[in-house]
Amino acid sequence: MSELRPDKLRECGIDPERVPAHIAIIMDGNGRWASHRGLPRLEGHRRGYKTVDRVVRLAGEFGIKALTLYTFSAENWRRPRSEISGIMKLIASAAHQELRKLMDEGVQLRLSGRTDDLPDFVRQALLDDVRRTQDNTGLILNLAINYGGRGELVDAFRQIALRVQRGELSPDDIDERTIAASLYQPGLPDPDLLIRTAGEMRISNFLLWQIAYAELHVTHVLWPDFGEEDLLKAIADYQSRVRKFGGVVNSPGQDLASAAAPDLSPAPSIS
Ligand code: FPP
């Protein structure tokens, strides 16, 4: 298990008791990182993988409970064939190489996305890690692969429609909880903080349902360069915000996170 580093957090003015439970990251800028150096784009993805390694370790050390990484979007299939195949090989080899570390650090791997459509060698490698790490109790690492936010909602609505068709559910009983419970990872609470690297001010079809109340932190740092200081800055930025969930702040500095309307927080604890 990761050794917690509350002192490092305090040194940066961060309250270790109020770190975001779930951080989601749009890992952007691998291609730019490579082209700035005259390197092939795949080299950027290789360096991006090293950053994944670093950020997973740091998240454990800073007491983050869950990390969702946008690893391959449903739209990424539009990239050149050689880049797609390079990324797929990188993901599969990471799944083989990192298993020992995931076990040592107590990380539990989960997947979000249409994983059935991944090449066999990638799906098998990932599912093997998911199975082997399922009883780990440390950080939950949720990789969004072949993931699209609209596609996730389509898949959820299809499931719900089937339950209605079978007579298991009445349309009148469908509420926000029904939809949240039909997403790819229903046991995960919504992300508290969404980080996007490389400066674009877009959501890019990521976790459309789950980020309704997430705090956003966009940095110009390219993903391969994203390090400890950048993660600490994002967490400090998150703690500087007052979360109101559509309500009002009753007294100065009050954080209403715990006062969120129950309907807005369908999965309040990590499971
Ligand atoms: C976005 O940068 C990055 C991706 C689409 C791929 C992300 C993959 C990795 C970080 C490596 C593998 C990860 C794991 C978990 C093993 P971009 O190519 O869109 O960058 P650009 O906008 O600068 O072109």
Tab-separated table of C-alpha atoms and ligand atoms in Angstrom:
chain	number	residue	atom	x	y	z
A	1	MET	CA	0.000	0.000	0.000
A	2	SER	CA	1.129	3.557	-0.641
A	3	GLU	CA	2.629	5.457	2.270
A	4	LEU	CA	0.486	8.565	2.874
A	5	ARG	CA	2.263	11.955	2.712
A	6	PRO	CA	0.066	14.406	4.665
A	7	ASP	CA	3.116	16.579	5.470
A	8	LYS	CA	3.763	17.231	1.784
A	9	LEU	CA	0.125	18.300	1.388
A	10	ARG	CA	0.268	20.620	4.417
A	11	GLU	CA	3.534	22.136	3.116
A	12	CYS	CA	1.524	23.208	0.048
A	13	GLY	CA	-1.337	24.630	2.106
A	14	ILE	CA	-3.563	21.619	1.411
A	15	ASP	CA	-5.779	20.100	4.093
A	16	PRO	CA	-5.164	16.323	3.904
A	17	GLU	CA	-8.698	15.730	5.228
A	18	ARG	CA	-10.344	17.506	2.289
A	19	VAL	CA	-8.551	16.119	-0.748
A	20	PRO	CA	-10.937	15.186	-3.587
A	21	ALA	CA	-12.093	11.577	-3.207
A	22	HIS	CA	-12.274	11.059	-6.970
A	23	ILE	CA	-10.144	12.842	-9.576
A	24	ALA	CA	-10.803	12.442	-13.299
A	25	ILE	CA	-8.138	13.456	-15.817
A	26	ILE	CA	-8.245	14.261	-19.530
A	27	MET	CA	-4.623	13.405	-20.372
A	28	ASP	CA	-3.984	15.686	-23.346
A	29	GLY	CA	-0.842	16.905	-25.077
A	30	ASN	CA	1.147	13.736	-25.769
A	31	GLY	CA	1.267	14.509	-29.497
A	32	ARG	CA	2.316	18.138	-28.968
A	33	TRP	CA	4.985	17.084	-26.484
A	34	ALA	CA	6.469	14.812	-29.149
A	35	SER	CA	6.169	17.206	-32.083
A	36	HIS	CA	7.835	20.024	-30.080
A	37	ARG	CA	10.834	17.678	-29.901
A	38	GLY	CA	10.683	16.424	-33.481
A	39	LEU	CA	9.733	12.967	-32.203
A	40	PRO	CA	7.013	10.614	-33.470
A	41	ARG	CA	3.650	11.009	-31.709
A	42	LEU	CA	3.986	7.544	-30.227
A	43	GLU	CA	6.980	8.717	-28.236
A	44	GLY	CA	4.625	11.242	-26.624
A	45	HIS	CA	2.251	8.421	-25.663
A	46	ARG	CA	5.171	6.413	-24.219
A	47	ARG	CA	6.104	9.395	-22.067
A	48	GLY	CA	2.412	9.815	-21.239
A	49	TYR	CA	2.387	6.279	-19.891
A	50	LYS	CA	5.291	7.171	-17.558
A	51	THR	CA	3.197	10.070	-16.284
A	52	VAL	CA	0.304	7.663	-15.637
A	53	ASP	CA	2.661	5.599	-13.523
A	54	ARG	CA	3.768	8.689	-11.570
A	55	VAL	CA	0.274	10.072	-11.046
A	56	VAL	CA	-1.124	6.729	-9.858
A	57	ARG	CA	1.630	6.558	-7.225
A	58	LEU	CA	1.096	10.193	-6.168
A	59	ALA	CA	-2.686	9.791	-5.964
A	60	GLY	CA	-2.180	6.894	-3.531
A	61	GLU	CA	0.290	8.935	-1.472
A	62	PHE	CA	-2.061	11.921	-1.304
A	63	GLY	CA	-5.008	9.844	-0.108
A	64	ILE	CA	-7.095	10.081	-3.294
A	65	LYS	CA	-9.573	7.189	-3.340
A	66	ALA	CA	-10.300	6.973	-7.088
A	67	LEU	CA	-8.670	8.159	-10.283
A	68	THR	CA	-10.372	7.972	-13.689
A	69	LEU	CA	-8.059	8.455	-16.670
A	70	TYR	CA	-9.287	9.180	-20.211
A	71	THR	CA	-6.991	6.683	-21.893
A	72	PHE	CA	-8.640	6.148	-25.289
A	73	SER	CA	-11.814	7.849	-26.417
A	74	ALA	CA	-14.436	6.366	-28.729
A	75	GLU	CA	-13.399	9.129	-31.166
A	76	ASN	CA	-9.688	8.206	-31.029
A	77	TRP	CA	-10.319	5.449	-33.643
A	78	ARG	CA	-10.189	8.296	-36.197
A	79	ARG	CA	-6.414	8.574	-35.711
A	80	PRO	CA	-3.885	7.065	-38.125
A	81	ARG	CA	-3.862	3.279	-37.969
A	82	SER	CA	-0.210	3.177	-36.856
A	83	GLU	CA	-0.883	5.499	-33.910
A	84	ILE	CA	-3.919	3.473	-32.798
A	85	SER	CA	-1.986	0.235	-32.983
A	86	GLY	CA	0.931	1.793	-31.064
A	87	ILE	CA	-1.397	3.001	-28.284
A	88	MET	CA	-3.122	-0.422	-28.098
A	89	LYS	CA	0.239	-2.207	-27.789
A	90	LEU	CA	1.315	0.286	-25.138
A	91	ILE	CA	-1.843	-0.318	-23.096
A	92	ALA	CA	-1.518	-4.114	-23.355
A	93	SER	CA	2.156	-4.105	-22.415
A	94	ALA	CA	1.437	-1.719	-19.514
A	95	ALA	CA	-1.240	-4.151	-18.299
A	96	HIS	CA	1.356	-6.966	-18.286
A	97	GLN	CA	4.226	-4.928	-16.849
A	98	GLU	CA	2.349	-3.029	-14.148
A	99	LEU	CA	0.474	-5.903	-12.509
A	100	ARG	CA	3.154	-6.461	-9.845
A	101	LYS	CA	3.181	-2.773	-8.954
A	102	LEU	CA	-0.630	-2.597	-8.856
A	103	MET	CA	-0.607	-5.514	-6.401
A	104	ASP	CA	2.215	-4.011	-4.269
A	105	GLU	CA	0.441	-0.656	-4.075
A	106	GLY	CA	-2.985	-2.233	-3.477
A	107	VAL	CA	-4.469	-0.580	-6.584
A	108	GLN	CA	-7.778	-1.937	-7.880
A	109	LEU	CA	-8.118	-1.634	-11.659
A	110	ARG	CA	-11.494	-0.939	-13.254
A	111	LEU	CA	-12.548	-0.172	-16.819
A	112	SER	CA	-15.123	2.165	-18.316
A	113	GLY	CA	-16.072	1.997	-21.969
A	114	ARG	CA	-17.109	-0.402	-24.696
A	115	THR	CA	-14.327	-2.813	-23.856
A	116	ASP	CA	-15.918	-5.607	-25.929
A	117	ASP	CA	-14.859	-3.727	-29.059
A	118	LEU	CA	-11.164	-3.566	-28.094
A	119	PRO	CA	-8.673	-5.833	-29.865
A	120	ASP	CA	-8.599	-9.212	-28.133
A	121	PHE	CA	-5.011	-8.964	-26.858
A	122	VAL	CA	-5.758	-5.625	-25.173
A	123	ARG	CA	-9.091	-6.692	-23.668
A	124	GLN	CA	-7.655	-9.934	-22.297
A	125	ALA	CA	-4.625	-8.194	-20.737
A	126	LEU	CA	-6.809	-5.563	-19.092
A	127	LEU	CA	-9.489	-7.983	-17.885
A	128	ASP	CA	-6.806	-10.180	-16.392
A	129	ASP	CA	-5.552	-7.230	-14.290
A	130	VAL	CA	-9.110	-6.294	-13.340
A	131	ARG	CA	-9.665	-9.847	-12.064
A	132	ARG	CA	-6.381	-10.095	-10.221
A	133	THR	CA	-6.695	-6.702	-8.517
A	134	GLN	CA	-10.386	-6.925	-7.648
A	135	ASP	CA	-9.804	-7.518	-3.915
A	136	ASN	CA	-7.220	-4.739	-3.530
A	137	THR	CA	-8.368	-2.035	-1.160
A	138	GLY	CA	-6.160	0.917	-2.111
A	139	LEU	CA	-6.625	3.428	-4.916
A	140	ILE	CA	-9.281	2.596	-7.524
A	141	LEU	CA	-7.761	3.191	-10.954
A	142	ASN	CA	-10.539	3.436	-13.519
A	143	LEU	CA	-9.280	3.488	-17.112
A	144	ALA	CA	-11.731	4.974	-19.610
A	145	ILE	CA	-10.937	3.027	-22.770
A	146	ASN	CA	-12.982	3.114	-25.971
A	147	TYR	CA	-15.028	5.474	-23.850
A	148	GLY	CA	-17.508	8.158	-24.847
A	149	GLY	CA	-19.840	9.960	-22.465
A	150	ARG	CA	-22.790	9.927	-24.878
A	151	GLY	CA	-22.162	6.255	-25.674
A	152	GLU	CA	-22.174	5.481	-21.940
A	153	LEU	CA	-25.588	7.138	-21.619
A	154	VAL	CA	-26.891	5.267	-24.677
A	155	ASP	CA	-25.709	1.989	-23.112
A	156	ALA	CA	-27.335	2.923	-19.787
A	157	PHE	CA	-30.665	3.854	-21.430
A	158	ARG	CA	-30.676	0.588	-23.408
A	159	GLN	CA	-30.252	-1.382	-20.182
A	160	ILE	CA	-33.058	0.568	-18.550
A	161	ALA	CA	-35.310	0.101	-21.604
A	162	LEU	CA	-34.729	-3.662	-21.434
A	163	ARG	CA	-35.739	-3.708	-17.768
A	164	VAL	CA	-38.906	-1.789	-18.641
A	165	GLN	CA	-39.617	-4.164	-21.558
A	166	ARG	CA	-39.250	-7.174	-19.244
A	167	GLY	CA	-41.672	-5.568	-16.790
A	168	GLU	CA	-39.001	-5.254	-14.060
A	169	LEU	CA	-39.186	-1.466	-13.941
A	170	SER	CA	-41.938	1.069	-14.446
A	171	PRO	CA	-41.105	4.252	-16.414
A	172	ASP	CA	-42.499	6.258	-13.485
A	173	ASP	CA	-39.821	4.794	-11.228
A	174	ILE	CA	-36.920	5.952	-13.414
A	175	ASP	CA	-35.012	8.683	-11.656
A	176	GLU	CA	-31.420	9.964	-11.476
A	177	ARG	CA	-30.429	7.025	-9.317
A	178	THR	CA	-31.676	4.560	-11.940
A	179	ILE	CA	-29.467	6.201	-14.560
A	180	ALA	CA	-26.437	6.521	-12.259
A	181	ALA	CA	-26.799	2.848	-11.352
A	182	SER	CA	-26.740	1.866	-15.045
A	183	LEU	CA	-23.427	3.584	-15.888
A	184	TYR	CA	-20.203	1.617	-16.469
A	185	GLN	CA	-18.942	2.070	-12.878
A	186	PRO	CA	-22.020	2.596	-10.725
A	187	GLY	CA	-20.079	2.054	-7.495
A	188	LEU	CA	-17.843	5.084	-8.020
A	189	PRO	CA	-18.880	8.446	-6.623
A	190	ASP	CA	-18.908	11.303	-9.136
A	191	PRO	CA	-15.513	12.975	-9.645
A	192	ASP	CA	-14.958	15.961	-7.353
A	193	LEU	CA	-12.227	17.368	-9.563
A	194	LEU	CA	-11.706	17.168	-13.327
A	195	ILE	CA	-8.188	18.018	-14.528
A	196	ARG	CA	-7.412	18.650	-18.184
A	197	THR	CA	-3.820	19.069	-19.351
A	198	ALA	CA	-2.549	20.912	-22.442
A	199	GLY	CA	-4.843	23.899	-22.086
A	200	GLU	CA	-7.956	23.105	-24.143
A	201	MET	CA	-11.182	24.328	-22.537
A	202	ARG	CA	-13.298	21.354	-23.597
A	203	ILE	CA	-14.971	18.339	-21.992
A	204	SER	CA	-14.475	16.116	-25.075
A	205	ASN	CA	-17.361	13.734	-24.342
A	206	PHE	CA	-15.861	12.665	-20.988
A	207	LEU	CA	-18.074	11.525	-18.075
A	208	LEU	CA	-20.947	13.771	-19.187
A	209	TRP	CA	-23.307	12.567	-16.466
A	210	GLN	CA	-20.772	12.267	-13.656
A	211	ILE	CA	-19.108	15.703	-13.891
A	212	ALA	CA	-22.306	17.676	-13.275
A	213	TYR	CA	-20.808	19.186	-10.109
A	214	ALA	CA	-17.077	18.569	-10.592
A	215	GLU	CA	-14.631	21.426	-10.105
A	216	LEU	CA	-12.588	22.025	-13.264
A	217	HIS	CA	-8.849	22.623	-13.351
A	218	VAL	CA	-7.219	23.228	-16.742
A	219	THR	CA	-3.440	23.487	-16.942
A	220	HIS	CA	-1.246	24.314	-19.931
A	221	VAL	CA	1.255	21.659	-18.869
A	222	LEU	CA	1.384	18.837	-21.443
A	223	TRP	CA	0.532	15.395	-20.029
A	224	PRO	CA	4.062	13.907	-20.352
A	225	ASP	CA	5.381	16.848	-18.257
A	226	PHE	CA	2.630	16.653	-15.591
A	227	GLY	CA	4.243	15.973	-12.232
A	228	GLU	CA	3.903	16.213	-8.477
A	229	GLU	CA	3.808	20.020	-8.332
A	230	ASP	CA	1.083	20.123	-10.989
A	231	LEU	CA	-1.088	17.618	-9.125
A	232	LEU	CA	-0.596	19.548	-5.881
A	233	LYS	CA	-1.579	22.805	-7.641
A	234	ALA	CA	-4.759	21.158	-8.956
A	235	ILE	CA	-5.691	19.874	-5.476
A	236	ALA	CA	-4.942	23.280	-3.909
A	237	ASP	CA	-7.091	24.935	-6.604
A	238	TYR	CA	-9.905	22.478	-5.800
A	239	GLN	CA	-9.690	23.307	-2.091
A	240	SER	CA	-9.869	27.033	-2.843
A	241	ARG	CA	-13.347	26.600	-4.383
A	242	VAL	CA	-16.601	26.742	-2.425
A	243	ARG	CA	-18.793	23.862	-3.534
A	244	LYS	CA	-22.435	24.886	-3.447
A	245	PHE	CA	-24.225	22.185	-5.486
A	246	GLY	CA	-26.756	24.823	-6.555
A	247	GLY	CA	-27.387	25.912	-2.954
A	248	VAL	CA	-26.090	28.901	-1.027
A	249	VAL	CA	-23.215	29.308	1.383
A	250	ASN	CA	-24.523	29.950	4.888
A	251	SER	CA	-21.353	31.146	6.483
A	252	PRO	CA	-18.043	32.310	5.017
A	253	GLY	CA	-15.757	29.459	4.039
A	254	GLN	CA	-18.381	26.775	4.559
A	255	ASP	CA	-17.971	23.859	2.208
A	256	LEU	CA	-21.344	22.443	1.316
A	257	ALA	CA	-19.968	19.201	-0.065
A	258	SER	CA	-21.645	17.271	2.713
A	259	ALA	CA	-24.914	19.146	2.145
A	260	ALA	CA	-25.345	18.002	-1.469
A	261	ALA	CA	-28.924	17.037	-2.272
A	262	PRO	CA	-29.087	13.220	-2.051
A	263	ASP	CA	-30.436	12.964	-5.593
A	264	LEU	CA	-27.311	14.656	-6.914
A	265	SER	CA	-24.942	12.234	-5.254
A	266	PRO	CA	-26.225	8.832	-6.260
A	267	ALA	CA	-23.112	6.960	-5.190
A	268	PRO	CA	-21.894	8.687	-2.024
A	269	SER	CA	-19.286	6.137	-1.038
A	270	ILE	CA	-16.698	4.156	-2.927
A	271	SER	CA	-17.738	0.581	-3.576
B	1	FPP	C1	-4.051	12.525	-25.759
B	1	FPP	O1	-2.954	13.214	-26.282
B	1	FPP	C2	-3.660	11.159	-25.321
B	1	FPP	C3	-4.206	9.993	-25.775
B	1	FPP	C4	-5.304	9.944	-26.749
B	1	FPP	C5	-3.687	8.666	-25.349
B	1	FPP	C6	-3.439	8.513	-23.884
B	1	FPP	C7	-2.573	7.341	-23.676
B	1	FPP	C8	-1.571	7.282	-22.786
B	1	FPP	C9	-1.272	8.333	-21.816
B	1	FPP	C10	-0.655	6.113	-22.762
B	1	FPP	C11	-1.192	4.818	-22.266
B	1	FPP	C12	-1.855	4.868	-20.944
B	1	FPP	C13	-1.981	3.806	-20.111
B	1	FPP	C14	-2.939	3.879	-18.992
B	1	FPP	C15	-1.193	2.583	-20.267
B	1	FPP	P1	-2.983	13.670	-27.806
B	1	FPP	O2	-2.321	12.623	-28.618
B	1	FPP	O3	-4.385	13.998	-28.203
B	1	FPP	O4	-2.107	14.965	-27.765
B	1	FPP	P2	-2.202	16.221	-28.756
B	1	FPP	O5	-3.542	16.862	-28.518
B	1	FPP	O6	-1.067	17.085	-28.319
B	1	FPP	O7	-2.035	15.691	-30.152
